[in-house]
XYZ file of C-alpha atoms in Angstrom:
734
model
C 184.658 -63.387 -138.913
C 182.392 -61.091 -136.848
C 181.799 -61.675 -133.208
C 179.495 -59.179 -131.006
C 178.426 -58.998 -127.543
C 175.430 -61.251 -128.629
C 177.274 -64.295 -130.075
C 176.769 -67.574 -127.906
C 180.189 -67.632 -125.805
C 182.682 -70.267 -127.535
C 182.693 -72.065 -124.480
C 179.460 -73.838 -124.197
C 177.943 -72.224 -121.360
C 175.117 -71.203 -123.164
C 174.856 -67.655 -122.636
C 175.885 -64.736 -125.045
C 179.281 -63.388 -124.552
C 177.713 -60.104 -122.928
C 176.179 -62.101 -120.139
C 179.452 -64.755 -119.765
C 182.838 -63.175 -121.008
C 182.518 -59.139 -122.767
C 185.662 -58.490 -120.863
C 186.999 -61.189 -123.515
C 185.507 -59.924 -126.412
C 188.483 -57.631 -128.465
C 190.713 -60.945 -127.444
C 188.257 -62.849 -129.251
C 188.285 -60.712 -132.326
C 192.044 -60.909 -132.167
C 192.234 -64.712 -131.885
C 189.917 -65.173 -134.806
C 192.205 -63.253 -136.984
C 194.791 -65.086 -136.024
C 193.065 -68.124 -136.924
C 191.707 -66.978 -139.902
C 195.497 -66.761 -140.986
C 196.142 -69.956 -140.125
C 198.844 -68.587 -137.368
C 197.778 -71.156 -134.979
C 201.178 -71.231 -133.526
C 200.633 -67.289 -132.359
C 197.131 -67.993 -131.731
C 198.131 -70.884 -128.947
C 200.998 -68.096 -127.403
C 198.140 -65.533 -127.058
C 195.810 -67.913 -125.417
C 198.614 -68.988 -122.983
C 198.954 -65.432 -121.926
C 195.094 -64.610 -121.604
C 194.350 -68.435 -119.730
C 197.292 -66.924 -117.286
C 195.433 -63.916 -116.670
C 192.273 -65.142 -116.671
C 191.860 -68.475 -115.484
C 189.321 -70.917 -115.709
C 187.928 -69.740 -118.330
C 185.687 -72.185 -120.589
C 185.608 -69.979 -123.889
C 189.914 -69.752 -123.840
C 190.041 -72.806 -123.463
C 187.534 -74.055 -126.025
C 189.185 -72.596 -128.201
C 192.757 -73.570 -127.497
C 191.368 -77.266 -128.009
C 190.042 -76.331 -131.473
C 193.160 -75.037 -131.855
C 195.189 -77.561 -130.956
C 192.864 -80.080 -133.006
C 193.353 -77.841 -135.972
C 197.460 -79.125 -136.219
C 196.809 -82.362 -134.792
C 198.468 -81.692 -131.409
C 195.448 -84.011 -129.942
C 197.318 -85.351 -126.615
C 197.482 -81.243 -125.874
C 193.688 -80.619 -126.672
C 193.316 -83.444 -124.288
C 195.122 -81.666 -122.028
C 192.906 -78.958 -122.439
C 190.230 -80.307 -122.058
C 190.143 -82.577 -119.373
C 189.681 -79.785 -116.457
C 186.931 -78.038 -118.454
C 185.110 -81.232 -118.206
C 185.945 -81.738 -114.301
C 184.748 -78.726 -113.691
C 181.412 -78.256 -116.054
C 180.450 -82.185 -116.454
C 177.226 -81.010 -117.944
C 179.036 -78.543 -120.819
C 177.484 -80.720 -123.833
C 180.107 -78.964 -126.228
C 183.389 -79.152 -124.159
C 181.946 -83.048 -123.976
C 181.910 -83.072 -127.757
C 185.081 -81.662 -128.076
C 186.805 -84.025 -125.685
C 184.792 -86.902 -127.268
C 186.386 -86.244 -130.316
C 189.868 -85.701 -128.263
C 189.466 -89.187 -127.009
C 188.531 -91.023 -130.257
C 191.617 -89.543 -131.835
C 193.889 -90.495 -129.356
C 192.328 -93.730 -128.017
C 189.906 -94.692 -130.446
C 186.443 -94.408 -131.351
C 185.285 -96.484 -128.324
C 186.997 -94.090 -126.348
C 184.332 -91.376 -127.538
C 181.282 -92.738 -126.922
C 180.834 -92.003 -123.054
C 181.365 -88.957 -123.505
C 179.656 -88.066 -126.097
C 176.526 -89.685 -125.013
C 176.707 -88.077 -121.842
C 176.537 -84.967 -123.985
C 173.753 -85.701 -125.463
C 171.737 -86.534 -122.234
C 172.588 -82.844 -121.395
C 171.403 -81.439 -124.223
C 167.788 -82.756 -123.956
C 165.494 -80.046 -124.090
C 168.141 -77.239 -124.776
C 169.608 -76.491 -128.335
C 172.496 -78.832 -129.093
C 175.832 -76.805 -129.509
C 176.896 -76.691 -133.459
C 179.922 -78.660 -132.197
C 177.580 -81.653 -130.364
C 175.965 -81.855 -133.759
C 179.837 -82.049 -135.737
C 181.063 -84.649 -133.169
C 178.301 -86.810 -133.871
C 179.898 -87.195 -137.816
C 183.590 -87.055 -136.757
C 182.615 -90.068 -134.273
C 181.156 -91.891 -137.251
C 184.122 -91.217 -139.881
C 186.312 -92.594 -137.239
C 184.070 -95.759 -136.402
C 184.291 -96.491 -140.416
C 188.179 -95.947 -140.211
C 188.515 -98.575 -137.924
C 186.274 -100.863 -139.535
C 183.009 -100.545 -137.301
C 180.640 -99.738 -139.974
C 177.423 -100.484 -137.609
C 178.542 -97.809 -135.220
C 179.311 -95.786 -138.145
C 176.522 -95.839 -139.253
C 174.453 -95.353 -136.540
C 176.488 -91.675 -135.669
C 175.743 -91.067 -139.019
C 172.340 -91.715 -139.115
C 171.181 -89.721 -135.833
C 173.357 -86.514 -137.494
C 171.075 -86.893 -140.353
C 168.062 -86.863 -138.330
C 169.339 -83.838 -136.952
C 170.201 -81.774 -139.575
C 168.523 -84.014 -142.686
C 169.431 -81.304 -145.418
C 173.402 -82.244 -144.239
C 174.541 -83.469 -147.972
C 177.891 -84.605 -146.815
C 175.867 -87.260 -144.122
C 173.582 -87.933 -146.635
C 176.350 -88.860 -148.747
C 178.380 -91.226 -146.420
C 175.074 -92.694 -145.655
C 174.305 -93.386 -149.681
C 177.434 -95.120 -149.733
C 177.441 -96.968 -146.319
C 174.193 -98.664 -147.965
C 175.790 -99.530 -151.690
C 179.153 -100.377 -150.514
C 180.705 -103.936 -151.078
C 182.689 -103.370 -148.279
C 179.599 -103.770 -145.721
C 177.691 -107.414 -145.267
C 174.893 -107.457 -147.526
C 172.067 -107.919 -143.910
C 173.997 -104.767 -142.122
C 173.265 -102.184 -145.256
C 169.077 -102.435 -143.704
C 167.831 -98.911 -143.731
C 164.883 -100.190 -141.112
C 167.077 -100.305 -137.383
C 163.987 -100.949 -135.930
C 160.804 -103.321 -136.205
C 157.115 -102.304 -134.962
C 155.963 -104.568 -132.606
C 153.798 -107.187 -133.184
C 149.289 -106.114 -132.735
C 148.393 -105.826 -129.550
C 151.219 -106.948 -127.374
C 151.514 -105.649 -124.098
C 155.074 -104.248 -124.068
C 154.187 -101.753 -127.014
C 153.942 -98.810 -125.208
C 156.736 -99.643 -123.179
C 158.814 -100.435 -126.680
C 157.350 -96.811 -128.113
C 158.829 -94.812 -125.386
C 162.372 -96.755 -125.652
C 162.569 -95.646 -129.284
C 161.649 -92.306 -128.836
C 164.683 -91.862 -126.430
C 167.231 -93.789 -129.177
C 165.537 -91.640 -131.698
C 167.081 -88.765 -129.360
C 170.234 -90.296 -129.211
C 169.829 -91.775 -126.144
C 171.445 -94.714 -126.900
C 172.488 -96.182 -123.374
C 169.533 -94.777 -121.676
C 167.319 -96.671 -124.357
C 169.248 -99.688 -123.760
C 168.250 -99.946 -120.259
C 164.891 -99.402 -121.550
C 164.604 -102.092 -124.227
C 166.803 -104.525 -121.600
C 163.872 -103.568 -119.002
C 161.253 -104.808 -121.062
C 162.719 -108.025 -121.783
C 162.501 -109.477 -118.103
C 158.687 -109.239 -118.378
C 158.480 -110.387 -122.172
C 161.425 -112.173 -122.394
C 160.345 -113.650 -126.333
C 160.008 -110.145 -127.743
C 162.013 -110.340 -131.065
C 161.974 -106.836 -131.635
C 162.831 -105.483 -128.743
C 166.285 -107.508 -128.548
C 166.837 -106.920 -132.109
C 166.127 -103.277 -131.197
C 168.741 -103.433 -128.004
C 171.299 -105.123 -130.188
C 171.323 -102.246 -132.781
C 171.628 -99.931 -130.178
C 174.651 -101.644 -128.816
C 176.368 -101.786 -131.935
C 175.981 -98.017 -132.516
C 177.453 -97.723 -129.299
C 180.145 -99.440 -130.661
C 179.811 -102.319 -128.291
C 180.428 -105.549 -130.626
C 180.794 -107.682 -127.600
C 177.315 -106.787 -126.362
C 176.228 -106.655 -129.714
C 177.184 -110.119 -130.543
C 176.082 -111.135 -126.963
C 172.541 -110.134 -127.529
C 171.917 -111.747 -130.615
C 173.137 -115.009 -129.130
C 170.812 -114.467 -126.106
C 167.727 -113.852 -129.082
C 168.895 -116.755 -131.126
C 168.256 -119.160 -128.063
C 164.687 -118.078 -127.099
C 161.345 -119.595 -127.839
C 161.407 -117.666 -131.141
C 160.549 -118.360 -134.975
C 163.772 -120.649 -136.329
C 164.195 -117.402 -138.771
C 164.277 -115.335 -136.384
C 167.042 -117.240 -134.588
C 169.082 -118.013 -137.948
C 169.204 -114.355 -137.972
C 170.577 -113.535 -135.141
C 173.020 -115.819 -135.275
C 173.656 -114.627 -138.671
C 174.460 -110.776 -137.422
C 176.483 -112.307 -134.809
C 178.588 -113.866 -136.857
C 179.265 -111.344 -139.015
C 180.172 -109.188 -136.154
C 182.182 -111.519 -133.710
C 185.701 -111.032 -133.827
C 186.420 -113.230 -130.188
C 186.245 -116.696 -132.102
C 189.193 -118.586 -132.422
C 190.976 -117.500 -136.104
C 190.634 -120.890 -138.783
C 193.354 -119.230 -140.887
C 196.232 -120.745 -143.056
C 199.439 -118.530 -143.327
C 201.312 -117.415 -146.537
C 204.536 -118.098 -146.396
C 207.676 -117.787 -148.180
C 210.708 -120.249 -148.224
C 213.664 -119.004 -149.233
C 216.457 -121.017 -150.458
C 219.823 -119.791 -151.033
C 221.512 -121.089 -154.895
C 224.597 -121.812 -156.144
C 224.729 -119.897 -159.240
C 221.886 -118.240 -160.383
C 221.945 -118.440 -164.425
C 222.155 -122.563 -164.303
C 218.922 -122.209 -162.265
C 217.533 -119.992 -164.702
C 218.387 -122.444 -167.730
C 216.637 -124.990 -165.544
C 213.208 -122.918 -164.261
C 213.018 -121.627 -167.793
C 213.006 -125.242 -169.530
C 210.102 -126.559 -167.250
C 206.842 -126.137 -168.539
C 205.557 -125.710 -164.934
C 206.937 -122.271 -164.060
C 205.254 -119.012 -165.971
C 207.005 -116.314 -166.453
C 205.275 -113.534 -165.102
C 205.328 -110.142 -167.216
C 204.710 -107.931 -164.176
C 207.759 -105.373 -163.748
C 209.903 -107.462 -161.557
C 210.311 -104.621 -159.060
C 206.496 -105.824 -158.234
C 208.071 -108.574 -156.499
C 210.123 -106.810 -154.463
C 209.816 -106.155 -150.404
C 212.623 -104.446 -148.995
C 215.092 -102.027 -150.494
C 217.542 -104.350 -151.949
C 217.325 -104.415 -155.910
C 214.500 -106.039 -157.991
C 214.502 -109.517 -158.535
C 215.756 -111.130 -162.045
C 212.157 -112.783 -162.676
C 209.362 -114.482 -161.259
C 206.936 -117.147 -161.986
C 203.790 -118.752 -161.472
C 204.603 -122.115 -160.309
C 201.739 -124.875 -161.597
C 200.930 -128.550 -160.738
C 201.251 -129.697 -164.629
C 202.314 -127.430 -167.783
C 199.324 -124.950 -168.772
C 197.622 -125.881 -171.549
C 198.670 -124.733 -174.948
C 196.606 -121.160 -175.391
C 195.144 -122.710 -178.978
C 193.493 -124.938 -177.108
C 189.448 -124.810 -178.023
C 187.290 -123.830 -175.300
C 185.242 -126.567 -175.325
C 187.967 -128.705 -174.541
C 189.231 -127.408 -171.825
C 187.828 -129.552 -168.583
C 188.107 -129.145 -164.902
C 190.157 -132.786 -164.834
C 193.006 -131.289 -167.496
C 193.230 -127.495 -166.008
C 196.586 -127.351 -163.774
C 196.395 -125.876 -160.501
C 198.379 -122.846 -159.143
C 200.724 -123.900 -156.491
C 202.873 -120.585 -155.588
C 204.898 -117.827 -156.787
C 208.950 -118.386 -157.581
C 210.897 -115.288 -157.341
C 214.088 -115.235 -158.193
C 216.868 -113.248 -157.149
C 220.142 -112.214 -158.797
C 223.776 -112.032 -156.432
C 223.591 -108.675 -154.304
C 227.004 -107.189 -151.950
C 225.547 -109.415 -148.857
C 223.470 -111.634 -149.627
C 224.221 -115.026 -152.116
C 221.757 -115.595 -154.822
C 218.328 -116.942 -153.608
C 214.410 -118.611 -154.840
C 212.002 -117.526 -152.708
C 208.663 -119.908 -153.043
C 205.653 -117.826 -151.672
C 202.897 -120.093 -150.773
C 200.582 -121.639 -148.459
C 201.027 -124.055 -145.530
C 198.731 -125.384 -146.460
C 197.463 -130.008 -147.623
C 199.651 -129.171 -150.707
C 203.345 -127.748 -149.397
C 205.473 -130.847 -149.175
C 204.641 -131.690 -152.508
C 205.008 -127.610 -153.969
C 208.997 -128.231 -152.301
C 209.152 -131.232 -153.433
C 208.536 -129.934 -157.252
C 210.953 -126.697 -156.899
C 213.633 -129.281 -154.900
C 213.851 -131.685 -157.686
C 214.123 -129.060 -160.680
C 216.868 -127.006 -158.762
C 218.494 -129.825 -157.826
C 222.297 -129.674 -156.349
C 221.995 -125.525 -156.701
C 219.890 -125.281 -153.350
C 222.682 -124.450 -151.201
C 221.276 -125.497 -147.556
C 218.298 -125.295 -146.466
C 215.202 -123.015 -146.412
C 214.303 -120.078 -143.896
C 211.131 -119.334 -143.744
C 208.766 -116.696 -143.113
C 205.377 -116.249 -142.514
C 202.752 -113.049 -143.804
C 199.252 -112.666 -143.586
C 196.768 -115.235 -143.459
C 193.862 -116.549 -145.372
C 190.935 -118.267 -143.998
C 190.467 -121.909 -144.458
C 187.326 -121.351 -146.277
C 188.421 -119.433 -148.629
C 191.039 -120.975 -149.669
C 188.561 -124.394 -149.908
C 185.950 -122.387 -152.140
C 188.542 -120.943 -154.336
C 189.220 -121.530 -157.624
C 193.187 -121.522 -157.750
C 192.818 -122.940 -161.604
C 195.422 -121.640 -164.571
C 193.167 -120.953 -167.521
C 194.500 -121.072 -171.482
C 194.709 -117.374 -172.370
C 192.032 -118.345 -175.392
C 189.451 -119.295 -173.391
C 186.276 -117.882 -173.533
C 184.777 -115.990 -171.140
C 181.911 -117.801 -170.803
C 183.472 -121.328 -170.770
C 185.823 -119.980 -168.246
C 182.277 -119.412 -165.789
C 181.198 -122.269 -166.539
C 184.499 -124.131 -165.339
C 184.196 -121.921 -162.604
C 180.616 -122.884 -161.722
C 181.382 -126.488 -161.927
C 184.280 -126.294 -159.566
C 182.384 -124.491 -157.335
C 178.851 -126.551 -157.047
C 182.233 -129.412 -156.251
C 183.426 -127.610 -153.517
C 180.233 -126.748 -151.632
C 178.655 -130.502 -152.160
C 181.827 -132.726 -152.520
C 184.133 -131.184 -149.831
C 182.550 -128.394 -147.731
C 180.396 -130.816 -145.997
C 183.266 -132.513 -144.313
C 185.373 -129.546 -144.081
C 186.073 -128.556 -140.113
C 184.539 -125.014 -139.668
C 186.251 -122.086 -136.736
C 182.609 -120.629 -137.334
C 181.310 -124.196 -136.030
C 183.607 -124.879 -133.489
C 185.893 -126.789 -135.563
C 183.113 -129.161 -136.203
C 182.530 -129.694 -139.987
C 178.950 -128.717 -141.471
C 177.443 -132.581 -141.395
C 178.822 -133.244 -137.691
C 176.958 -129.406 -136.812
C 173.522 -130.209 -138.927
C 173.394 -133.166 -136.288
C 173.739 -131.329 -133.573
C 170.274 -129.729 -132.413
C 172.515 -126.956 -131.052
C 174.763 -126.388 -134.272
C 171.729 -126.548 -136.646
C 171.045 -122.636 -135.917
C 174.722 -121.700 -136.102
C 175.107 -123.606 -139.564
C 172.190 -122.456 -141.177
C 173.071 -119.109 -140.535
C 176.558 -119.424 -141.825
C 175.493 -121.241 -144.767
C 172.941 -117.948 -145.022
C 175.536 -115.663 -145.384
C 177.452 -117.513 -147.993
C 174.776 -117.666 -149.728
C 174.059 -113.510 -149.606
C 177.803 -113.212 -150.560
C 177.710 -115.825 -153.292
C 174.523 -114.355 -154.981
C 176.181 -110.527 -154.668
C 177.719 -111.532 -157.981
C 175.780 -113.743 -159.943
C 172.838 -117.156 -159.121
C 176.081 -119.452 -160.139
C 175.353 -122.657 -157.446
C 171.997 -123.090 -156.239
C 172.159 -123.151 -152.748
C 169.491 -125.595 -152.342
C 171.007 -128.882 -153.200
C 173.274 -128.549 -150.544
C 170.396 -128.024 -147.843
C 169.213 -130.648 -148.446
C 172.044 -132.802 -148.635
C 172.884 -131.639 -144.715
C 168.469 -132.046 -143.591
C 168.170 -128.091 -143.016
C 164.812 -126.230 -144.120
C 164.308 -124.728 -147.583
C 163.689 -121.056 -146.579
C 159.730 -120.273 -148.236
C 159.071 -117.370 -149.657
C 157.654 -114.597 -148.345
C 153.826 -113.308 -149.336
C 153.853 -109.784 -149.360
C 149.923 -109.583 -148.731
C 150.590 -111.063 -144.995
C 153.009 -108.192 -144.128
C 154.059 -104.455 -144.726
C 157.147 -105.015 -147.535
C 158.588 -101.950 -145.549
C 159.287 -103.589 -142.555
C 160.866 -106.809 -143.810
C 164.678 -107.523 -143.075
C 166.620 -106.389 -145.846
C 168.403 -109.653 -146.000
C 164.751 -111.360 -146.360
C 164.108 -109.643 -149.562
C 165.575 -111.713 -151.436
C 162.923 -114.190 -150.375
C 159.699 -112.387 -151.587
C 157.317 -114.045 -153.958
C 157.570 -111.080 -156.857
C 154.794 -112.241 -159.073
C 152.497 -111.169 -155.571
C 153.633 -107.628 -154.946
C 151.625 -104.975 -156.317
C 152.575 -102.159 -157.996
C 152.087 -99.606 -154.962
C 154.502 -102.018 -152.945
C 156.788 -103.090 -156.025
C 157.969 -99.778 -157.108
C 158.970 -98.798 -152.956
C 160.839 -102.261 -153.012
C 162.535 -101.723 -156.796
C 164.752 -98.472 -154.685
C 164.976 -100.223 -151.524
C 166.889 -103.130 -153.303
C 168.662 -100.731 -155.601
C 169.870 -98.336 -153.038
C 171.318 -101.301 -151.267
C 172.530 -102.963 -153.692
C 170.669 -106.369 -153.216
C 171.457 -107.707 -156.254
C 170.180 -111.333 -156.000
C 166.924 -109.538 -154.840
C 166.965 -107.409 -157.933
C 167.819 -110.196 -160.350
C 164.024 -111.919 -159.249
C 162.082 -108.713 -159.466
C 163.354 -106.315 -162.142
C 162.025 -109.208 -164.975
C 158.524 -109.345 -163.614
C 158.154 -105.482 -163.256
C 159.399 -104.825 -166.727
C 156.811 -107.515 -168.035
C 153.999 -106.117 -166.334
C 154.948 -102.139 -167.747
C 155.191 -101.024 -164.298
C 158.295 -98.748 -164.578
C 156.443 -97.074 -167.687
C 153.169 -97.006 -166.361
C 153.955 -94.801 -163.219
C 155.630 -92.463 -165.423
C 152.750 -91.792 -167.141
C 150.606 -91.549 -164.066
C 152.974 -89.265 -162.425
C 153.106 -87.515 -165.321
C 149.844 -86.812 -165.800
C 149.148 -86.644 -162.268
C 152.157 -83.541 -162.327
C 150.382 -82.488 -165.619
C 146.654 -81.618 -163.519
C 148.440 -80.221 -160.780
C 150.884 -78.341 -161.832
C 153.825 -80.111 -159.966
C 157.340 -81.581 -160.999
C 157.027 -85.461 -161.454
C 158.091 -86.988 -158.217
C 162.030 -88.446 -159.095
C 160.657 -92.181 -157.980
C 158.584 -91.868 -161.344
C 161.701 -91.469 -163.279
C 163.171 -94.431 -163.795
C 162.451 -95.328 -167.507
C 162.279 -99.159 -168.702
C 165.696 -99.203 -169.786
C 167.066 -97.831 -166.618
C 165.946 -100.852 -164.626
C 167.304 -103.290 -167.537
C 169.836 -101.347 -167.257
C 170.938 -102.300 -163.540
C 169.421 -105.922 -164.203
C 172.804 -105.936 -166.565
C 174.629 -104.945 -163.280
C 173.409 -107.678 -161.224
C 174.807 -109.872 -163.721
C 178.530 -109.432 -163.592
C 179.950 -109.616 -167.195
C 177.648 -112.855 -167.953
C 175.949 -113.331 -171.695
C 172.830 -112.405 -169.450
C 174.013 -108.886 -168.660
C 175.096 -108.618 -172.081
C 171.456 -109.541 -173.040
C 169.769 -107.130 -170.773
C 172.049 -104.222 -171.666
C 170.206 -105.405 -175.657
C 166.902 -104.656 -174.063
C 168.107 -101.424 -172.461
C 168.995 -100.015 -175.692
C 165.666 -101.246 -177.227
C 163.936 -99.424 -174.600
C 165.963 -96.429 -174.609
C 165.304 -96.067 -178.440
C 161.967 -96.209 -177.911
C 161.208 -93.325 -176.196
C 164.590 -91.301 -177.970
C 167.191 -90.820 -175.345
C 170.779 -91.591 -176.085
C 172.558 -95.094 -175.559
C 175.855 -93.935 -174.754
C 175.888 -94.840 -171.517
C 174.472 -98.202 -172.429
C 177.659 -98.258 -174.710
C 179.718 -97.320 -171.948
C 178.518 -99.950 -169.638
C 178.709 -102.735 -172.165
C 182.536 -101.402 -172.936
C 183.674 -102.389 -169.400
C 182.039 -106.040 -169.584
C 183.472 -106.398 -173.193
C 186.948 -105.472 -171.264
C 186.332 -107.831 -168.004
C 185.725 -110.859 -171.026
C 188.999 -110.308 -172.552
C 186.631 -109.783 -175.816
C 188.961 -107.030 -178.123
C 187.137 -107.093 -181.238
C 184.160 -105.916 -179.551
C 185.914 -103.557 -177.439
C 187.485 -101.619 -179.985
C 184.266 -101.530 -181.958
C 181.970 -100.096 -179.099
C 185.107 -97.329 -178.552
C 185.003 -96.424 -182.545
C 181.314 -96.203 -182.599
C 181.055 -94.466 -179.207
C 183.397 -91.777 -180.534
C 181.655 -91.416 -183.959
C 178.154 -91.719 -183.249
C 178.151 -90.467 -179.677
C 181.709 -88.374 -179.613
C 179.283 -84.877 -179.765
C 177.764 -85.623 -176.920
C 178.460 -84.408 -172.786
C 181.254 -86.544 -171.323
C 181.674 -88.895 -173.758
C 184.996 -87.854 -175.221
C 186.271 -87.690 -171.557
C 184.619 -91.042 -170.443
C 186.317 -93.409 -173.679
C 189.813 -91.454 -172.654
C 189.821 -92.635 -169.098
C 188.974 -95.884 -169.855
C 191.936 -95.995 -172.398
C 194.567 -94.208 -170.134
C 193.396 -96.551 -166.534
C 192.908 -100.030 -169.051
C 196.811 -98.645 -169.995
C 196.332 -98.845 -173.621
C 197.016 -95.172 -174.162
C 198.987 -92.562 -171.825
C 197.630 -90.167 -169.761
C 198.895 -87.593 -172.892
C 196.934 -89.081 -175.116
C 199.789 -91.371 -176.705
C 199.574 -94.822 -177.620
C 201.307 -97.644 -175.031
C 204.020 -98.990 -177.357
C 204.309 -103.148 -176.375
C 202.132 -106.261 -176.456
C 198.263 -105.423 -174.860
C 196.153 -108.431 -174.685
C 193.263 -108.564 -173.417
C 192.271 -111.692 -171.057
C 189.329 -112.983 -169.824
C 188.151 -111.368 -165.983
C 191.206 -109.040 -166.524
C 191.323 -106.376 -163.677
C 189.570 -103.645 -164.460
C 189.525 -101.793 -160.857
C 191.305 -99.048 -162.405
C 188.484 -98.130 -164.927
C 185.650 -96.173 -164.394
C 182.401 -98.002 -163.126
C 179.190 -96.855 -164.818
C 177.116 -97.508 -161.744
C 177.577 -95.875 -158.064
C 180.273 -96.390 -156.287
C 180.931 -99.489 -153.886
C 183.979 -98.245 -151.601
C 182.832 -97.683 -147.900
C 183.237 -93.665 -147.142
C 186.630 -93.029 -144.873
C 187.917 -90.085 -144.319
C 191.013 -90.826 -145.750
C 188.898 -91.061 -149.163
C 187.077 -87.635 -149.154
C 188.973 -85.629 -151.857
C 188.039 -81.398 -150.795
C 188.971 -78.643 -153.142
C 189.793 -75.246 -152.176
C 190.544 -73.640 -149.018
C 190.041 -75.119 -145.620
C 188.964 -72.688 -142.595
C 189.250 -73.834 -138.924
C 185.545 -73.344 -137.286
C 185.931 -71.827 -134.095
C 183.836 -72.213 -130.584
C 180.463 -69.425 -131.143
C 181.597 -68.445 -134.381
C 178.890 -70.076 -136.562
């Protein structure tokens, strides 16, 4: 690591070493060599001696703080930086280092004030490298704490500062495609333009310029000032809420949106504001159901085992018993799913399975033998819901005189009451077809929404039922927003439930289609894009709209758009036009024009889960790929995932054999097949087949298997895997 008299001062003074700390040039070189050799303790010892000889030298303090952070000594780093920041309150580099240190010690919210102060002190100056990096690190810590909005704001700011930063671009892509991020929050348009002729346009644009430079605190003040003269200016309130969210001020974010929802604004703007507020509101009272464990001491474990084994309502769980241990003691003897009635025979024809004859799961029964300091026991792991008494009575009836005394009780994490209301807890026979199972689940879903949900008290509605909220003018906006949240969540997987009858039942207005010819499609909020009248989208709008929806994993909108574009031939026309234009100008084809029809068919299949419709779209993809002479190996890999989820062993095996015989020599195919077989437990990592039973089940867990689509997990610092050696960057070494 070279350093000379013209290197910037490591202390963030803004001067070159020659004009600031030339007497320490030799010491810097020694320190940097120590750090390069990861001799951190030696470097700290050297720094302590230098600071004693040269007190209050920002360069030495900054280097010392950096070394402390490198070895996770954040308290020592904070103690080093605090006096430096107090002496030099406008030192952007020191403020940035301090922000990162505080974020690790107290949480990312503590970093916001010094980070904003650093940005404010960099106006019309070169931004220190440390500050640019601090923005990313604070964003990472917000993501790790689950604050996706603040994380996005910080990553976006870093991307504007350095658009070529590939790691930040990857964070933003993962964020926008993550199923962990609520769909409305994946919006790629942060600020809406003011309406034509608005008197406050100039002030709005000035505040927007401030915000885009990262001066979010100052921009908040500017936007707030506009609301005093334009109280119903929706884009201003939305911008103010966005900046509050980026600053990690969730309470302020929710308050601004709730204020907007009460103003004299179009109802859909009020509903959207309330929707966003509900997504991040952490102050409302929890409406949860406890998960609990009731522990019954028993007299004779063998007698209990005999009684349980004889009762067909107890189904032996074939997982390793150690999976059910909750402490360091011996594993249980066995575990059982407890049903309210015996399960249907495995060979029950799918057509004979109905919602009425399916048993429901009541809980998990875990049997432990005698231990050195504990008698044998049975644990009932269940929910504190309306069925608890009946569940306990069932277990008591089976165990009878083998129960010794009253059970002890412990509570685990809670489950949202509304989730349980809508959850399917039926137990399906092993050989039921995927399609029949999906049909029954959809039937039960409709029944839950239309028959149970309207009269269930909900915490999000302040304890009122949806029917009660619909009758209250003050509650209708909140109800409409929550219903929209449920709709977007449901439709991220499929269109199984149509919410129109539910809105009609509650007397709520139906969302209207958006005519794309009357507005700028690019400015439509992301959560509304499933309402675009796709028949009226022209090709110029359609292609950019497709990419926006694909980037944000907006499945509901993609399901409406893609069939229309394929029927028009939009994708192939765009490719031909782009290729012709590129050939005439001697330029490569634009990336946006490189989506083929077969690829659009695959995207469509990805939006349809493991349904028959998804398989049909993969067949269309194959036909389209064959027309242009493209290998369909990737399509086959996609179908393997679907067959696995559907529990269709014969088709799964056929596709594996086809891939290996027809595409085995293509790059990556054998590796992908091997990965699928190992992750699903069919072969061991050494390539040997697994001995024992392996039965495919519909909806079996394929989370470990590689997905042909993009990763949907949100990036966090812990999830990033880096290879190679890691060197410590020091102030002034760039």
